[in-house]
Coordinates of C-alpha atoms and ligand atoms in Angstrom, one line a residue:
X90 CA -27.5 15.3 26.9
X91 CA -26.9 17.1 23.4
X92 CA -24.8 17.0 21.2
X93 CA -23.3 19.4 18.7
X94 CA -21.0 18.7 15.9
X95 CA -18.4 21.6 14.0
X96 CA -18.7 21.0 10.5
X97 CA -15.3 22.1 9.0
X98 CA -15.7 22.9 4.9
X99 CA -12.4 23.9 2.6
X100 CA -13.3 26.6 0.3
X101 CA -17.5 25.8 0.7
X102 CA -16.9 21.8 0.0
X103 CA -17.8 20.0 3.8
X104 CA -14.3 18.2 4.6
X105 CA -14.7 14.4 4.6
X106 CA -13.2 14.8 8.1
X107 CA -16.0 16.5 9.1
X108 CA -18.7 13.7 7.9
X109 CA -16.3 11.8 10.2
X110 CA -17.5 13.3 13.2
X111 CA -20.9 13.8 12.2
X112 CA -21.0 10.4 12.0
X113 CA -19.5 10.0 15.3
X114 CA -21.1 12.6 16.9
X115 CA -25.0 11.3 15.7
X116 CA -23.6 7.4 17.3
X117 CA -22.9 9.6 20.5
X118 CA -26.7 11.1 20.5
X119 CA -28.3 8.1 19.6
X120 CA -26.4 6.0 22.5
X121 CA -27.9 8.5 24.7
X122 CA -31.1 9.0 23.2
X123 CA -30.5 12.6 22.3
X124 CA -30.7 14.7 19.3
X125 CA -27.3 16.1 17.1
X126 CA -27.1 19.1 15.7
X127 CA -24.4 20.4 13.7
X128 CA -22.7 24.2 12.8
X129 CA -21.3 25.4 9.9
X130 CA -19.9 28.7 9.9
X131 CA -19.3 30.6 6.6
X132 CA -20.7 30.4 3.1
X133 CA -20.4 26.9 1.6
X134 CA -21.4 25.5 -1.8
X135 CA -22.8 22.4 -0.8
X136 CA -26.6 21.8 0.4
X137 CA -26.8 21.5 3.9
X138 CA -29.8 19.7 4.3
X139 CA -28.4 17.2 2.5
X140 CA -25.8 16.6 5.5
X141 CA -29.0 14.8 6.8
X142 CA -28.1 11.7 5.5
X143 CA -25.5 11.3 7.9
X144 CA -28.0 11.7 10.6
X145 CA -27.9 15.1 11.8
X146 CA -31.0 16.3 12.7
X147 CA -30.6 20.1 12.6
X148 CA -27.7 22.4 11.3
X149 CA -27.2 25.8 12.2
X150 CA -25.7 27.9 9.6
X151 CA -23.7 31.1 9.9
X152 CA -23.6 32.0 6.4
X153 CA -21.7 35.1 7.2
X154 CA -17.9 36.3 5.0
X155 CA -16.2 37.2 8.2
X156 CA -16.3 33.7 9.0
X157 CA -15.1 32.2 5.2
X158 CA -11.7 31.3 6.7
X159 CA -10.3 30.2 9.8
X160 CA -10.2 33.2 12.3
X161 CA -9.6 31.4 15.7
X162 CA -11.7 34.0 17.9
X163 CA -14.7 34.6 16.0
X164 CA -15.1 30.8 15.3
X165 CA -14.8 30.0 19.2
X166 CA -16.8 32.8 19.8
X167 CA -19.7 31.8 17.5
X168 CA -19.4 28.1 18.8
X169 CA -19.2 28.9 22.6
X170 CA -22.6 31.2 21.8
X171 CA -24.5 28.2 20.0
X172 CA -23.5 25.5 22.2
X173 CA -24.5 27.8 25.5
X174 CA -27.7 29.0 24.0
X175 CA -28.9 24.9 22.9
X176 CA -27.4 23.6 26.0
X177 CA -24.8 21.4 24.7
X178 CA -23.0 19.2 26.7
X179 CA -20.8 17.2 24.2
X180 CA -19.1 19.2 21.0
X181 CA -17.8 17.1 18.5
X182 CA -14.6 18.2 16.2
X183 CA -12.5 16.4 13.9
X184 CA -8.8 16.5 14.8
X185 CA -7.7 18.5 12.1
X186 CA -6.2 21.5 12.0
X187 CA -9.2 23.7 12.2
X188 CA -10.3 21.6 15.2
X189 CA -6.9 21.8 16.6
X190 CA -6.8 25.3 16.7
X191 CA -10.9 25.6 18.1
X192 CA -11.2 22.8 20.5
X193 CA -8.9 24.1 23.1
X194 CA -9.4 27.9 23.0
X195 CA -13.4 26.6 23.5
X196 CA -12.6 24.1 26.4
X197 CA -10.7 27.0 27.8
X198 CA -14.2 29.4 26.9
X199 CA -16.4 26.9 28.3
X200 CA -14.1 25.3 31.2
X201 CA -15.1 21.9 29.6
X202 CA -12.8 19.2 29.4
X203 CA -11.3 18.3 26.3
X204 CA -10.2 14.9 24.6
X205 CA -8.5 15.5 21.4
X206 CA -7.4 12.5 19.0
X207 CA -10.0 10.7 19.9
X208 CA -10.4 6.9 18.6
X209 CA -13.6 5.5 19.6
X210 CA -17.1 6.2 20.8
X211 CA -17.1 7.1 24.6
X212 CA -17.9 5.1 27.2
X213 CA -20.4 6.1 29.1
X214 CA -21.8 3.2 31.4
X215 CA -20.0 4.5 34.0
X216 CA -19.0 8.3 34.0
X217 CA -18.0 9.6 30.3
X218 CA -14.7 7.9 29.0
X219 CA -12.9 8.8 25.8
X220 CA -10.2 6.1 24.0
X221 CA -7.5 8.5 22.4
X222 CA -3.7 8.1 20.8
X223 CA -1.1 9.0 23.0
X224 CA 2.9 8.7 22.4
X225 CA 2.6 9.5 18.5
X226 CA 0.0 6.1 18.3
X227 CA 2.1 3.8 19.9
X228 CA 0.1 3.6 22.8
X229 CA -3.9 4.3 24.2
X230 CA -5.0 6.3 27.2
X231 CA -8.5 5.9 28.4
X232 CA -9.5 9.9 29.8
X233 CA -12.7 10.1 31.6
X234 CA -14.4 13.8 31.7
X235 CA -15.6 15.1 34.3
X236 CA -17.0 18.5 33.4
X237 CA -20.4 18.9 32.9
X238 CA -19.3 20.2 29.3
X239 CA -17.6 17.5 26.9
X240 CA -15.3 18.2 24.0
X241 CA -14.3 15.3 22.0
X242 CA -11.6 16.1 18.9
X243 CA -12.0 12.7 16.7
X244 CA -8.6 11.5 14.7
X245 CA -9.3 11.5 11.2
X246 CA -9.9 8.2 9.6
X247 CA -10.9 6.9 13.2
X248 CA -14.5 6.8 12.8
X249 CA -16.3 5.1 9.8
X250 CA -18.7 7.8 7.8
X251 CA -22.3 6.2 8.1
X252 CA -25.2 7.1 5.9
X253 CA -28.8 6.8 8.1
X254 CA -30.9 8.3 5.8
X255 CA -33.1 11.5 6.0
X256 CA -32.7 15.3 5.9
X257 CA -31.2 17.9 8.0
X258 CA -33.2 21.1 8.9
X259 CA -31.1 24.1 8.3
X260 CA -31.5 27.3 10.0
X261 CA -29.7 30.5 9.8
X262 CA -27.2 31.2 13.1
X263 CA -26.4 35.0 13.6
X264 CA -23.7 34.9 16.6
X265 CA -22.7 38.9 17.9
X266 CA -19.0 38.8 16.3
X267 CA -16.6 41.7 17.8
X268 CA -13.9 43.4 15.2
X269 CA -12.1 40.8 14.3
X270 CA -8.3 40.6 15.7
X271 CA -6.4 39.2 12.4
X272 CA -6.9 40.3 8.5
X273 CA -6.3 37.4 5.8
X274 CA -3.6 38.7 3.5
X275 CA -3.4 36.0 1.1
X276 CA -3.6 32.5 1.0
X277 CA -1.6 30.0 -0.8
X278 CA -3.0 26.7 -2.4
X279 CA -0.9 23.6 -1.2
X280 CA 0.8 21.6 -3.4
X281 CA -0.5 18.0 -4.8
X282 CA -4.0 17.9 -6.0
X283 CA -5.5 15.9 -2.9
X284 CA -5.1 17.7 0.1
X285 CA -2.9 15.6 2.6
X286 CA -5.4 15.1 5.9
X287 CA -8.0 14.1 3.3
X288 CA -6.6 11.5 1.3
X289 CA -7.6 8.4 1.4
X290 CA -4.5 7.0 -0.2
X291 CA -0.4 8.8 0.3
X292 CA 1.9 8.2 -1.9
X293 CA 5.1 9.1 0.1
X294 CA 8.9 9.7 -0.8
X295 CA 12.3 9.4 0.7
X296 CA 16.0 10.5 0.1
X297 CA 15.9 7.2 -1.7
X298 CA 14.4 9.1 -4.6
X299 CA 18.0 11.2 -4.5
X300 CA 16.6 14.7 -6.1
X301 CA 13.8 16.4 -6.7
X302 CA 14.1 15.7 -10.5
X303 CA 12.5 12.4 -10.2
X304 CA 9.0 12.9 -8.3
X305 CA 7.9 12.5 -11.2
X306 CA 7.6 9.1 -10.4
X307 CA 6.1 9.5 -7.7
X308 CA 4.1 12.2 -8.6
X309 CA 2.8 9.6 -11.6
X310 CA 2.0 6.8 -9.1
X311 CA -0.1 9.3 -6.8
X312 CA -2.0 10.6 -9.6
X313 CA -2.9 7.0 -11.1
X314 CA -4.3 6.1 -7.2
X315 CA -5.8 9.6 -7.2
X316 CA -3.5 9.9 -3.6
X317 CA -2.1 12.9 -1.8
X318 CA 1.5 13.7 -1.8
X319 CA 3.9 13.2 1.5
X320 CA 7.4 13.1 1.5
X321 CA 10.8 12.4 4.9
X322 CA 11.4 14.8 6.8
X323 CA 15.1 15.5 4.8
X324 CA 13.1 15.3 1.4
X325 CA 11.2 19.0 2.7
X326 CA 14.0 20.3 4.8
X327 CA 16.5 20.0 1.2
X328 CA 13.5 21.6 -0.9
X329 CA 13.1 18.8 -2.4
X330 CA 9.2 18.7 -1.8
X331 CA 7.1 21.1 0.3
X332 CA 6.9 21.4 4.0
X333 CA 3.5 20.9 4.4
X334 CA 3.4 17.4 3.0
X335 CA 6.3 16.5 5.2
X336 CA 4.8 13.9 7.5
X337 CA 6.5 12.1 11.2
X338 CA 6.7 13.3 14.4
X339 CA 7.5 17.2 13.5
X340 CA 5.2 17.0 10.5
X341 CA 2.3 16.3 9.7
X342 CA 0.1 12.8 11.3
X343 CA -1.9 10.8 9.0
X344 CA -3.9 7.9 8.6
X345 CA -4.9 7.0 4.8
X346 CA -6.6 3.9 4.2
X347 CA -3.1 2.7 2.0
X348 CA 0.5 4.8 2.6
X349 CA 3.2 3.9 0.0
X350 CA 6.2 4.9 1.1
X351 CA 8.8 5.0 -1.8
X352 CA 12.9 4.8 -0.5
X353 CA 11.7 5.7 3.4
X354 CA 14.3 4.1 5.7
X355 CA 11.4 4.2 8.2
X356 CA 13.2 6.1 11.0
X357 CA 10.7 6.0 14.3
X358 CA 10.2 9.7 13.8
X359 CA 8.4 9.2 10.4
X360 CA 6.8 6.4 11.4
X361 CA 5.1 8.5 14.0
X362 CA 3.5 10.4 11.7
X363 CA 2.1 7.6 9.2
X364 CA 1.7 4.4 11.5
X365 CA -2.0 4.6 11.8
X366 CA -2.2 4.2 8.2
X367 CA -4.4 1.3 7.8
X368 CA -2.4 -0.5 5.1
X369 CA 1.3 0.3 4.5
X370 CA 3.5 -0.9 1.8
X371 CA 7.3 -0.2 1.5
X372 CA 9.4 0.0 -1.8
X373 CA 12.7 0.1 -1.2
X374 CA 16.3 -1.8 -1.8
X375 CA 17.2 -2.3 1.0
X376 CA 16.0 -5.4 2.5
X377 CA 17.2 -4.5 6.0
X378 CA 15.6 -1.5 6.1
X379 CA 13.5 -0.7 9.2
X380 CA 10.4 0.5 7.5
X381 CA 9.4 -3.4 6.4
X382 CA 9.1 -4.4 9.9
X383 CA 6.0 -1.7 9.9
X384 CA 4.4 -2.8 6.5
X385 CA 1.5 -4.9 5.3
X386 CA 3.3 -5.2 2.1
X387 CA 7.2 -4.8 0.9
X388 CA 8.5 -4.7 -2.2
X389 CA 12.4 -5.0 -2.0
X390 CA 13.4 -3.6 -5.3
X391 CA 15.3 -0.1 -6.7
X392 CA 12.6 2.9 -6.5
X393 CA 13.2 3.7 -10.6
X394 CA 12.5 0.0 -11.9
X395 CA 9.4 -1.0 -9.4
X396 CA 7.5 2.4 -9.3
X397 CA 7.2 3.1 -12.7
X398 CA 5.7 -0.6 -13.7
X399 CA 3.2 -0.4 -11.1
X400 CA 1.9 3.1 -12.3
X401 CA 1.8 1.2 -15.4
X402 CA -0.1 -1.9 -13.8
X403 CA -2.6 0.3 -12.0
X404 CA -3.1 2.9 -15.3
X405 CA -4.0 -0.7 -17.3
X406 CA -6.2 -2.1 -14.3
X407 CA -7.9 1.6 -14.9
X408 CA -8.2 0.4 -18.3
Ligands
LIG575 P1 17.2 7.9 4.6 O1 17.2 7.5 6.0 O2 18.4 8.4 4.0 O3 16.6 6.6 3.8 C1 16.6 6.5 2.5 C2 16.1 5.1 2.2 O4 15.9 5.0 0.7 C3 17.0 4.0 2.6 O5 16.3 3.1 3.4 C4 17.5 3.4 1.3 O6 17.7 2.0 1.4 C5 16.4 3.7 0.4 N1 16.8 3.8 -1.0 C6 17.9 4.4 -1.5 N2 17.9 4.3 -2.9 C7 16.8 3.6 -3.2 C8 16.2 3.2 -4.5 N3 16.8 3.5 -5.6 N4 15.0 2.5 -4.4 C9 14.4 2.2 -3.3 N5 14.9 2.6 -2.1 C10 16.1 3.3 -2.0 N6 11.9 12.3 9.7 C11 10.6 12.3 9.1 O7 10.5 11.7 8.0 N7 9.6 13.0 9.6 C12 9.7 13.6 10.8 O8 8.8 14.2 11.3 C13 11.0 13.6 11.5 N8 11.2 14.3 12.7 C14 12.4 14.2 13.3 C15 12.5 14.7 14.6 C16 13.7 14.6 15.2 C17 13.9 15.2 16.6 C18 14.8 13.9 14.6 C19 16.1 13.8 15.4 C20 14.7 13.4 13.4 C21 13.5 13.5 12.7 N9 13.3 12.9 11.4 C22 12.1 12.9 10.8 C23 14.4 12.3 10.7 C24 14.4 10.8 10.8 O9 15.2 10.4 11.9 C25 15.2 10.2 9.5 O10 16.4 10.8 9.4 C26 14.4 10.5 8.2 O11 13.1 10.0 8.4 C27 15.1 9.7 7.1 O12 14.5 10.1 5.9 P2 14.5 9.1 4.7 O13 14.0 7.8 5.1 O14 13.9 9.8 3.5 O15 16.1 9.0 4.3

């Protein structure tokens, strides 16, 4: 058995999602006694070698523009090519939406079975078992894989990183590319400094907040935790905020280390999207309102008095 990991990298910076699944993926070589190797496709800023730390022992680098930015083909082409030519039988993604959009064109490449939103380390004492969310996390399912090829998507922020020490060996990766089939026009930077999937704290906001005109609280509160930026679904769909940091069931799923949800009712369809979120604390008025039976912590209180004093509370901590 081998191993190979994608490594996923926003504008040449290695996503922390990514170190996720190396970490996961090197736990799944080790078990097994074989060796993980990772790819990287595209030109990055960071040094590869240094991914090494994390355990993996080789990484093969196609530092090549065509591949800068997501193109669906040519990545699954230049992933099906490595894992073929090093015999891999388990590829390791992160669950993001890079590996979202590779994982199942490549299972369909390879005719390998796929687990995506993974949660744990297979089990493989008998057969090849992989824990995953099902029913927006409110449940488990336990999917063994049967084909002699094994994809494994991880959630993010399922899968502590783990530093082992040591340094990669990196070698250049030239896979035959056709034409590609799409052109990048333009891209647009999202909004909020800390990109959503990566954020290790969300500072999130309701119709509680009653207009855009007063995020800045929120918006203050974020940048004092150095968190990302979510928001209901009603707060994007008035253009309030942003749909991409709309978060629930038709948004986007997340699972910080602490969500703050600021005048949330805590309808089941948000919480779909947040309630792997390791800590969760609610601010909001209304005592009754659904979202505290969810949260670690709740603060019963009017959005305007209790947000700005514990911007101020944190900002003083900070010193
Ligand atoms: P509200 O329900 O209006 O709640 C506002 C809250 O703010 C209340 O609890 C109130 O007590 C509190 N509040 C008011 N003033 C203050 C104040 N001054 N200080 C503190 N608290 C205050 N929703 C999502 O979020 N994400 C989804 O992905 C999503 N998908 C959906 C899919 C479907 C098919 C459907 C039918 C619905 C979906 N919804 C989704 C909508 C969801 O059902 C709720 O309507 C929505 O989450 C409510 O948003 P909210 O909590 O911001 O607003």
């Amino acid at each position: 058995m081998s191993v190979l990991i994608f490594i996923d990298h926003a504008e040449g910076q290695i996503k922390k999602a990514s170190l996720e699944a190396i970490s996961y993926g090197v736990k799944i070589a080790q078990q097994n006694g074989t060796t993980a190797e990772g790819i990287v496709l595209g030109n990055v800023t960071e040094d590869l070698a240094a991914l090494g730390k994390y355990g993996v022992q080789k990484i093969h680098h196609a530092a090549d523009a065509a591949l800068d930015h997501l193109d669906a083909q040519q990545y699954t082409a230049a992933i099906a090519q490595l894992a073929q030519s090093i015999n891999a039988d388990v590829i390791v993604f992160s669950n993001n939406t890079t590996g979202k959009a590779i994982a199942p064109r490549l299972s369909a490449k390879l005719k390998a079975g796929l687990v995506s939103g993974a949660v744990a380390l297979p089990d493989t004492a008998n057969g090849f078992t992989v824990k995953k969310n099902v029913f927006s996390g409110k449940a488990f399912a336990n999917i063994s894989i049967t084909t002699a090829v094994k994809i494994i998507a991880l959630s993010p922020n399922a899968y502590k990183i783990e530093e082992t020490g040591g340094s990669a060996e990196v070698v250049a990766y030239a896979p035959t590319l056709s034409a590609s089939k799409v052109k990048l026009v333009s891209t647009t930077k999202a909004s909020g400094e800390i990109p959503l999937a990566e954020a290790e704290i969300v500072v999130s906001g309701g119709r509680g907040l009653k207009g855009p005109e007063n995020w800045g609280i929120v918006e203050d509160l974020a940048k004092a935790l150095h968190a990302g930026l979510a928001c209901s679904r009603p707060v994007a769909d008035a253009h309030w905020r942003p749909h991409n940091e709309h978060v629930g069931q038709t948004g986007g799923a997340i699972a910080p280390n602490l969500y703050i949800a600021i005048g949330i009712s805590g309808a089941i369809q948000h919480l779909a999207g947040v309630n792997r979120s390791k800590v969760i604390v609610v601010i909001n008025k209304d005592a009754e309102a659904p979202f505290f039976k969810a949260a670690d912590y709740g603060i019963v209180g009017d959005a305007f008095e209790v947000v700005p004093k514990l911007t101020a509370a944190i900002n003083k901590l900070k010193g």
